[in-house]
Short mmCIF file of C-alpha atoms in Angstrom, two decimals:
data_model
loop_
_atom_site.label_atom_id
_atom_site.label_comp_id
_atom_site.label_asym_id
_atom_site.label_seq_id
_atom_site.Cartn_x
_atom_site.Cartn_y
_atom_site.Cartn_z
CA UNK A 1 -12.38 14.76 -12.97
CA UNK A 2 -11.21 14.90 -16.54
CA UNK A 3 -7.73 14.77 -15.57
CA UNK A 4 -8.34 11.79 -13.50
CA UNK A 5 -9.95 9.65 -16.09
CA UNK A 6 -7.49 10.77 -18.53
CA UNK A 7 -5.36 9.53 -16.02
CA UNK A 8 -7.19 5.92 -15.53
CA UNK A 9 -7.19 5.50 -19.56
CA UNK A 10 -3.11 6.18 -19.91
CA UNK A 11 -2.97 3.35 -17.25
CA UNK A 12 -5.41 0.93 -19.06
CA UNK A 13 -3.27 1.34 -22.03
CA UNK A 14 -0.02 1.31 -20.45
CA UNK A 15 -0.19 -1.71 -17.58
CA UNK A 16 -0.24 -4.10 -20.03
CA UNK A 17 3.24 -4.15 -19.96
CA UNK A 18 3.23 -4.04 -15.98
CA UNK A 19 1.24 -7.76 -16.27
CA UNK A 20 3.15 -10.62 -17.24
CA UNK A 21 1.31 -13.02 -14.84
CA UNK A 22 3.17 -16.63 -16.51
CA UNK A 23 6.44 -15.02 -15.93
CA UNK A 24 5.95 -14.09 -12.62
CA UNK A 25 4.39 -16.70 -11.10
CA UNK A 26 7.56 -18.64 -12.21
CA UNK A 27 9.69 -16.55 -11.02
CA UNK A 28 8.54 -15.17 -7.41
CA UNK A 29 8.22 -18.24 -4.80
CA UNK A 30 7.82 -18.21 -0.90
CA UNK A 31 11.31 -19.70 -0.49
CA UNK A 32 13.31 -18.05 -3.18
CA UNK A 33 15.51 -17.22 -0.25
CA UNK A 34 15.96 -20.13 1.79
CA UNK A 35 19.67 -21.37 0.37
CA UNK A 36 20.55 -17.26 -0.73
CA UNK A 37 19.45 -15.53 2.94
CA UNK A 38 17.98 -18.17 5.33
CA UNK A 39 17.29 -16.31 7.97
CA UNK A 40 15.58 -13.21 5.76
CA UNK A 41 12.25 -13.12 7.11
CA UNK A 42 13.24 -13.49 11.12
CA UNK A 43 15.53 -10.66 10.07
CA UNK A 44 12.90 -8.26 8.80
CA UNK A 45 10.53 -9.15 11.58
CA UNK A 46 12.76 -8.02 13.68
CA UNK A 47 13.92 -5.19 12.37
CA UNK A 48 10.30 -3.87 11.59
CA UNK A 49 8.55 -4.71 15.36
CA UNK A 50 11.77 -2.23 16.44
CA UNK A 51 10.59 0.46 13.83
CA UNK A 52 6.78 -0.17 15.26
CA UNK A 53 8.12 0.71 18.25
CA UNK A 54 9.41 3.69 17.32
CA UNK A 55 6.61 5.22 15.94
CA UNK A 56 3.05 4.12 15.39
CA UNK A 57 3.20 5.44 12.15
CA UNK A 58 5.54 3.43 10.72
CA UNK A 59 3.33 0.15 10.19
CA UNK A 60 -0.05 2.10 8.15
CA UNK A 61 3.17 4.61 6.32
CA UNK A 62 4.96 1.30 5.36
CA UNK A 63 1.53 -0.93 4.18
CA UNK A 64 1.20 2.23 2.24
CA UNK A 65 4.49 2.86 0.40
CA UNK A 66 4.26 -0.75 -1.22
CA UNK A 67 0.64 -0.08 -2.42
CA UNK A 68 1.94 3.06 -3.94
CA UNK A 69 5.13 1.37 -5.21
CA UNK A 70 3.50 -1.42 -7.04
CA UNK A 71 0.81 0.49 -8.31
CA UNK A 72 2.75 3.26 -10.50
CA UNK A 73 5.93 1.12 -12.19
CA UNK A 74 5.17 -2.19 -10.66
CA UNK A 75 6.61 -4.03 -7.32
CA UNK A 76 10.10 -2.76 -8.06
CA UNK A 77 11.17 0.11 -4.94
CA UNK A 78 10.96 2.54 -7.53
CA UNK A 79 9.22 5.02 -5.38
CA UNK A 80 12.16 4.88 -2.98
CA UNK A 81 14.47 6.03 -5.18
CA UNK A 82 16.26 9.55 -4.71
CA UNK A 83 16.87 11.05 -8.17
CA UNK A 84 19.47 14.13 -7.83
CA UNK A 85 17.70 16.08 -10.55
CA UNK A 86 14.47 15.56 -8.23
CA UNK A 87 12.68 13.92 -10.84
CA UNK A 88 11.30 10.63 -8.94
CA UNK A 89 7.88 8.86 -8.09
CA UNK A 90 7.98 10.07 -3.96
CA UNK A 91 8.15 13.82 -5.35
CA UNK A 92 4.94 13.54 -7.23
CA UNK A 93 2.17 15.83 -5.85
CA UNK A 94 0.10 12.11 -5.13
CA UNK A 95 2.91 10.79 -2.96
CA UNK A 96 3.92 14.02 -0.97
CA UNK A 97 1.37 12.65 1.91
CA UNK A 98 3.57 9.04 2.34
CA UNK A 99 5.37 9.69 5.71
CA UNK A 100 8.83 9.16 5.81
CA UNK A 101 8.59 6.55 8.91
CA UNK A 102 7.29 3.85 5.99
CA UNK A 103 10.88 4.49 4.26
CA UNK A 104 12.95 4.42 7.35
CA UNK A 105 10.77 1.20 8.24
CA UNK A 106 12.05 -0.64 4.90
CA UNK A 107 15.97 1.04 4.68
CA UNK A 108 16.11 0.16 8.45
CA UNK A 109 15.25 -3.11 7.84
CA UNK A 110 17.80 -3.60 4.41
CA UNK A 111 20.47 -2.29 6.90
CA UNK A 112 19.47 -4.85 9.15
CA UNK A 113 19.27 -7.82 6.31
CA UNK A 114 22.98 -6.86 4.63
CA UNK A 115 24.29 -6.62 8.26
CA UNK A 116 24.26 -10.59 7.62
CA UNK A 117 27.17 -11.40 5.88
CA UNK A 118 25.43 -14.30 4.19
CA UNK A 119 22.63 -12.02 2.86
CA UNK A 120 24.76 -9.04 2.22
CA UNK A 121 23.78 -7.11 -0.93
CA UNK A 122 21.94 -10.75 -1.94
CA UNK A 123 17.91 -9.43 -1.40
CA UNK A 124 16.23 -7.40 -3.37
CA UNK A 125 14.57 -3.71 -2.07
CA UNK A 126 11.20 -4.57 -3.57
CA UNK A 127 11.53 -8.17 -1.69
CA UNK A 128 12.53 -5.92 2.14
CA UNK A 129 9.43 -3.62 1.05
CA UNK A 130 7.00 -6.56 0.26
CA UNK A 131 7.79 -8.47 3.64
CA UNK A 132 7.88 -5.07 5.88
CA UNK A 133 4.81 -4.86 4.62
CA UNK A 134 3.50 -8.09 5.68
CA UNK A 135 4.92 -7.79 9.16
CA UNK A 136 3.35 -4.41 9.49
CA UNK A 137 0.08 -5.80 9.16
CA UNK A 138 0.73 -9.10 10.99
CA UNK A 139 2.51 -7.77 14.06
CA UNK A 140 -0.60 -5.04 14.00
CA UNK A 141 -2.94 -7.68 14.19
CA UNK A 142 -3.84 -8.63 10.88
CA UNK A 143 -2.87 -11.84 9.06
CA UNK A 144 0.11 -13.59 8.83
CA UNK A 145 0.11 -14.21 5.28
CA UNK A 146 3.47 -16.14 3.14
CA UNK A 147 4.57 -13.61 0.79
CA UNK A 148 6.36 -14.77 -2.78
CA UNK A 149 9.96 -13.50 -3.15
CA UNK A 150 12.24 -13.47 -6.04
CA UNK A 151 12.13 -9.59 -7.26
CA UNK A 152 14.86 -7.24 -8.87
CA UNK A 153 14.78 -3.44 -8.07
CA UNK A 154 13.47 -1.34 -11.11
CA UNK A 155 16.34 1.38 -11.73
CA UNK A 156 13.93 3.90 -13.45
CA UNK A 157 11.85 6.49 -10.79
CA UNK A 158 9.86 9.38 -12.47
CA UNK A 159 7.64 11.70 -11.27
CA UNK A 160 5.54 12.10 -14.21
CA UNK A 161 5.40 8.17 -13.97
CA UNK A 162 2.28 7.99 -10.71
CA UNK A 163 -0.74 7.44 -11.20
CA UNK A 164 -3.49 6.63 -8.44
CA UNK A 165 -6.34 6.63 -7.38
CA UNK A 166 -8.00 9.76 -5.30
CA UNK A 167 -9.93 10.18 -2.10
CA UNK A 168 -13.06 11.46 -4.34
CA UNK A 169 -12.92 8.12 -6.36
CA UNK A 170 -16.29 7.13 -7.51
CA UNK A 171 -17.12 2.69 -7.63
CA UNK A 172 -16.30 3.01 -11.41
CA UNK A 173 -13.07 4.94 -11.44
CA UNK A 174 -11.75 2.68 -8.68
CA UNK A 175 -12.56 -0.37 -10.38
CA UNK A 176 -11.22 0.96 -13.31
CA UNK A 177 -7.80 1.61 -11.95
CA UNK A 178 -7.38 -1.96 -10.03
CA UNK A 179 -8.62 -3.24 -13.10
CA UNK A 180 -5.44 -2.00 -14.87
CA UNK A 181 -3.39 -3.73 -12.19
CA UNK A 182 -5.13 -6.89 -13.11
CA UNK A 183 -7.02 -6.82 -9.97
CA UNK A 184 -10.58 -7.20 -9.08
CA UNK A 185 -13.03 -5.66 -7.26
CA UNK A 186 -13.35 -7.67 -4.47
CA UNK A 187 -9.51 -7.20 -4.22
CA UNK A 188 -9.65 -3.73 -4.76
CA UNK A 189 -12.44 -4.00 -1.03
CA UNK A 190 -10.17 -6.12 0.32
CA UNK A 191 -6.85 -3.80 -0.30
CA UNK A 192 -9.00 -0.78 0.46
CA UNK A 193 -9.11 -2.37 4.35
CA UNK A 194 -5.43 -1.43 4.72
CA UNK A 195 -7.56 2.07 5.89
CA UNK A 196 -8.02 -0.31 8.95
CA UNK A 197 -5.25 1.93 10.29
CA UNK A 198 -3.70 5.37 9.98
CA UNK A 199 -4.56 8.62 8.94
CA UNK A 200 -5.69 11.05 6.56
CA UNK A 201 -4.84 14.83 6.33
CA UNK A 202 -7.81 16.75 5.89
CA UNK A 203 -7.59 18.16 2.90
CA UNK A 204 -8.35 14.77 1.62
CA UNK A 205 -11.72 14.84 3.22
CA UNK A 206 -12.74 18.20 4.60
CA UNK A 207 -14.95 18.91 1.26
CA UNK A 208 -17.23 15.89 2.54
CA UNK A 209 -18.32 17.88 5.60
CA UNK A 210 -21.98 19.06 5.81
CA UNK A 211 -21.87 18.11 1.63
CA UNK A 212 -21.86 14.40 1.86
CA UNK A 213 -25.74 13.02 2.39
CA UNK A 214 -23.68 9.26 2.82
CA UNK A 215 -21.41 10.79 6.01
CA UNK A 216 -23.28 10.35 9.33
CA UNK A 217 -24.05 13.70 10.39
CA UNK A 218 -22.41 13.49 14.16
CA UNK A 219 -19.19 11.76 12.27
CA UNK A 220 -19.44 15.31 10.14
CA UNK A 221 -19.73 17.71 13.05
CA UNK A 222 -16.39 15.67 14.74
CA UNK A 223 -14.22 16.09 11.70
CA UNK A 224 -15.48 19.52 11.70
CA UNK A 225 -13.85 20.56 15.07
CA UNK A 226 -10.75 17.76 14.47
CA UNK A 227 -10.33 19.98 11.10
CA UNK A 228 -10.88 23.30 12.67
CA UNK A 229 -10.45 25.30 8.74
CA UNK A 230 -6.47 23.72 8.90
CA UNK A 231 -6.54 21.31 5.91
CA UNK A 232 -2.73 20.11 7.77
CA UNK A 233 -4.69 18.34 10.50
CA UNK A 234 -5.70 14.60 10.74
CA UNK A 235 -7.89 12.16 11.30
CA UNK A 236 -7.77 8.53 11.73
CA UNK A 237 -9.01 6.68 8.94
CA UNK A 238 -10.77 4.02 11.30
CA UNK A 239 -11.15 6.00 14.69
CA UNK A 240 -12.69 2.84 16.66
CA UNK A 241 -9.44 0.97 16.55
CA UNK A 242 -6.98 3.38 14.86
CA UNK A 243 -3.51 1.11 15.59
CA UNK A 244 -5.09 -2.38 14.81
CA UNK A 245 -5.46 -4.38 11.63
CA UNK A 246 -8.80 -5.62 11.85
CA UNK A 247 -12.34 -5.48 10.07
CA UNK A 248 -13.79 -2.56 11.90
CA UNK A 249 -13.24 -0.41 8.80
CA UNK A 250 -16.07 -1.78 7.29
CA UNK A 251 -18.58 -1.85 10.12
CA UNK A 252 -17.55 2.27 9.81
CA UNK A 253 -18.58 2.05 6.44
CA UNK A 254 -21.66 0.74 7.34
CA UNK A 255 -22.28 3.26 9.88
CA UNK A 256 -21.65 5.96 7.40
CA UNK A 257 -18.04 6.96 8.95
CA UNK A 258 -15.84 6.73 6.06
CA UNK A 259 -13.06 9.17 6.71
CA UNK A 260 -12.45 9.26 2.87
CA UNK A 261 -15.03 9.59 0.05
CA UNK A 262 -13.57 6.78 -1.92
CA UNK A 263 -13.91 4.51 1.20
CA UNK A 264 -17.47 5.29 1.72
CA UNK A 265 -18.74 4.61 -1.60
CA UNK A 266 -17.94 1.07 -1.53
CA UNK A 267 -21.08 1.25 0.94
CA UNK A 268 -22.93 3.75 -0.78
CA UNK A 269 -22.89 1.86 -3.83
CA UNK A 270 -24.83 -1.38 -4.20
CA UNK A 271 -22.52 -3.03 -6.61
CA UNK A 272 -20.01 -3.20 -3.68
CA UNK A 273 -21.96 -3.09 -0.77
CA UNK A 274 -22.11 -6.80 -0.05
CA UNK A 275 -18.67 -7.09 -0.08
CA UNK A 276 -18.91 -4.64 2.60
CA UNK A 277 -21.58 -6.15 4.67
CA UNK A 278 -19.60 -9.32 4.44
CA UNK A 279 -16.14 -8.18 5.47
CA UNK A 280 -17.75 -6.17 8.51
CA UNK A 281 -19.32 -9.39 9.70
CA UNK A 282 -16.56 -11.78 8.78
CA UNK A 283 -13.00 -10.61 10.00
CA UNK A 284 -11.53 -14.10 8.98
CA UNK A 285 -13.22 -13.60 5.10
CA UNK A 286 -11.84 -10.55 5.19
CA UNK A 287 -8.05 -11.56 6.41
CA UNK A 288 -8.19 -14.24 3.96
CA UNK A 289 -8.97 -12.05 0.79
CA UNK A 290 -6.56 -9.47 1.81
CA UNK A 291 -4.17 -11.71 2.26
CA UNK A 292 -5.05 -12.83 -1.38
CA UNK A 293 -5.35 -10.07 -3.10
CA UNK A 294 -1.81 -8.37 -1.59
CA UNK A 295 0.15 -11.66 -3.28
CA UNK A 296 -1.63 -10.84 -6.46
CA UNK A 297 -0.61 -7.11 -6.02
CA UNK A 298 2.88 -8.15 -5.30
CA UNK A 299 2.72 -9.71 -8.65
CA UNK A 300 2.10 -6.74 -10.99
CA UNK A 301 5.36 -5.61 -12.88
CA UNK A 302 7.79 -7.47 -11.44
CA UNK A 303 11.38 -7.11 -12.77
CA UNK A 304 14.13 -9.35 -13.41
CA UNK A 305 17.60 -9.37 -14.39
CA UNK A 306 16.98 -9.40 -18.29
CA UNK A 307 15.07 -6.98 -17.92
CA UNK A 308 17.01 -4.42 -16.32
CA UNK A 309 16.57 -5.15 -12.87
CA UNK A 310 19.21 -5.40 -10.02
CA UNK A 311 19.88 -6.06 -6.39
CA UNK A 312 20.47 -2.26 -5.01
CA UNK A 313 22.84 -1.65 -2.38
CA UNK A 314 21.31 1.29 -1.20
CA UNK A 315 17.23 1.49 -1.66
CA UNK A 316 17.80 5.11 -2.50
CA UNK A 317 20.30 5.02 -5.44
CA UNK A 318 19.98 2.74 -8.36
CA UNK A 319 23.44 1.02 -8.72
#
């Protein structure tokens, strides 16, 4: 616990430099592409309902990797970059459990965008990884929301550089580290809905089980037998509609089946509870504030070209 809130106080003091909200409103804008790559976001759609159906992974694995992109060095693709002395973000104990089908979802569909000799080496990693993101959620369901373009690639990836939040997050320490992305709390609720699909291992959760008054006690003896003592097996982080962007996260939540203990205590907690009640009875509030807060996420440290960013031609290797 003491490492963790060292943890969130480094990134209070630190993110100021990741928010420059004047700058980047100027700079990122829904048709920053429409001269450079016209057909950019027919291209990623595309490219990203193939990699959904390849693997039903690849849509929660790919919402996932931008969260934990943007959230350590800012909206940049550093975490998909392969350092040779191993010393990057995706080799950080905190992002060992992304799955690789999120990366193949977002170098897939940057193969699929330079393949277009008019966009060729012309859009951005971080700008592939933001709208892959979007159409995971959209072509899963959820909303289809415009998403502001205009990024550089960060050329920097450390390991020692991630910080995030855990599955034992308490209200406070959550709100404390969206609050150093310049986020709120009902976007941190909102965001948190991206559990609307997926899965956790359970080693994430399996200390919960028969310890946790606020897990419902026939939820505890299933994740007992799905766990079986092997902390390598899973469970879906919504199990009534595990594959679909929707609100029925938060009726779970309600019902006292939050797979991870910093999902349930946005119900357990009466600070955030409302939000909760609300979401689980309005899908459409809930769409419309994730939608919101994910374009304010996609604004946190976004680089340009005078400030060391670049257009990578591989999403793996800085230039």
């Amino acid at each position: 616990m003491a490492a963790s809130l060292a943890g969130l106080a480094f990134l209070a003091v630190t993110s100021a430099a990741l928010l420059s909200p004047l700058a980047v409103v100027g700079q990122l804008r829904t048709d920053y592409y429409s001269t450079i790559c016209p057909n950019l976001e027919t291209i990623v759609r595309s490219s990203v309902k193939q990699s959904m159906a390849a693997s039903p992974i690849s849509a929660p694995a790919t919402l996932r990797l931008f969260f934990h992109d943007c959230a350590v060095r800012g909206c940049d693709a550093s975490i998909m970059i392969v350092n040779s002395n191993g010393d990057d973000e995706w080799r950080n104990s905190d992002n060992q459990s992304l799955k690789p089908e999120g990366f193949t979802t977002v170098l897939n569909a940057k193969a699929a965008v330079d393949s277009d000799p008019q966009c060729r080496y012309k859009v951005s990693c971080a700008d592939i990884l933001a709208l892959a993101a979007r159409e995971s959620v959209y072509q899963s369901g959820g909303p289809n929301y415009q998403v502001e373009l205009g990024r550089y690639d960060g050329r920097v990836s450390t390991r020692d550089s991630v910080v995030l939040p855990h599955a034992n997050f308490n209200l406070d320490q959550l709100n404390a580290f969206f609050a150093g992305l310049g986020l709120s709390q009902t976007d941190m609720i909102a965001l948190s809905g991206g559990h609307t699909f997926g899965a956790a291992d359970c080693r994430f959760f399996q200390y919960r089980i028969g310890a946790d008054p606020a897990m419902d006690q026939g939820f505890a003896a299933q994740l007992r037998n799905t766990c079986g003592g092997n902390p390598n097996n899973f469970a879906f982080l919504d199990g009534a509609t595990p594959a679909a962007f929707d609100n029925a996260y938060y009726r779970g939540l309600q019902q006292g089946r939050g797979l991870l203990g910093s999902d349930q205590a946005l119900h357990a907690d009466q600070r955030s509870r409302g939000t909760v009640d609300y979401y689980a009875w309005s899908q459409s509030a809930f769409f419309g504030d994730f939608a919101a807060a994910m374009t304010r996420l996609g604004r946190v440290g976004v680089k340009t070209a005078a400030t060391g960013g670049e257009i990578r031609r591989d999403c793996r290797f800085p230039n």
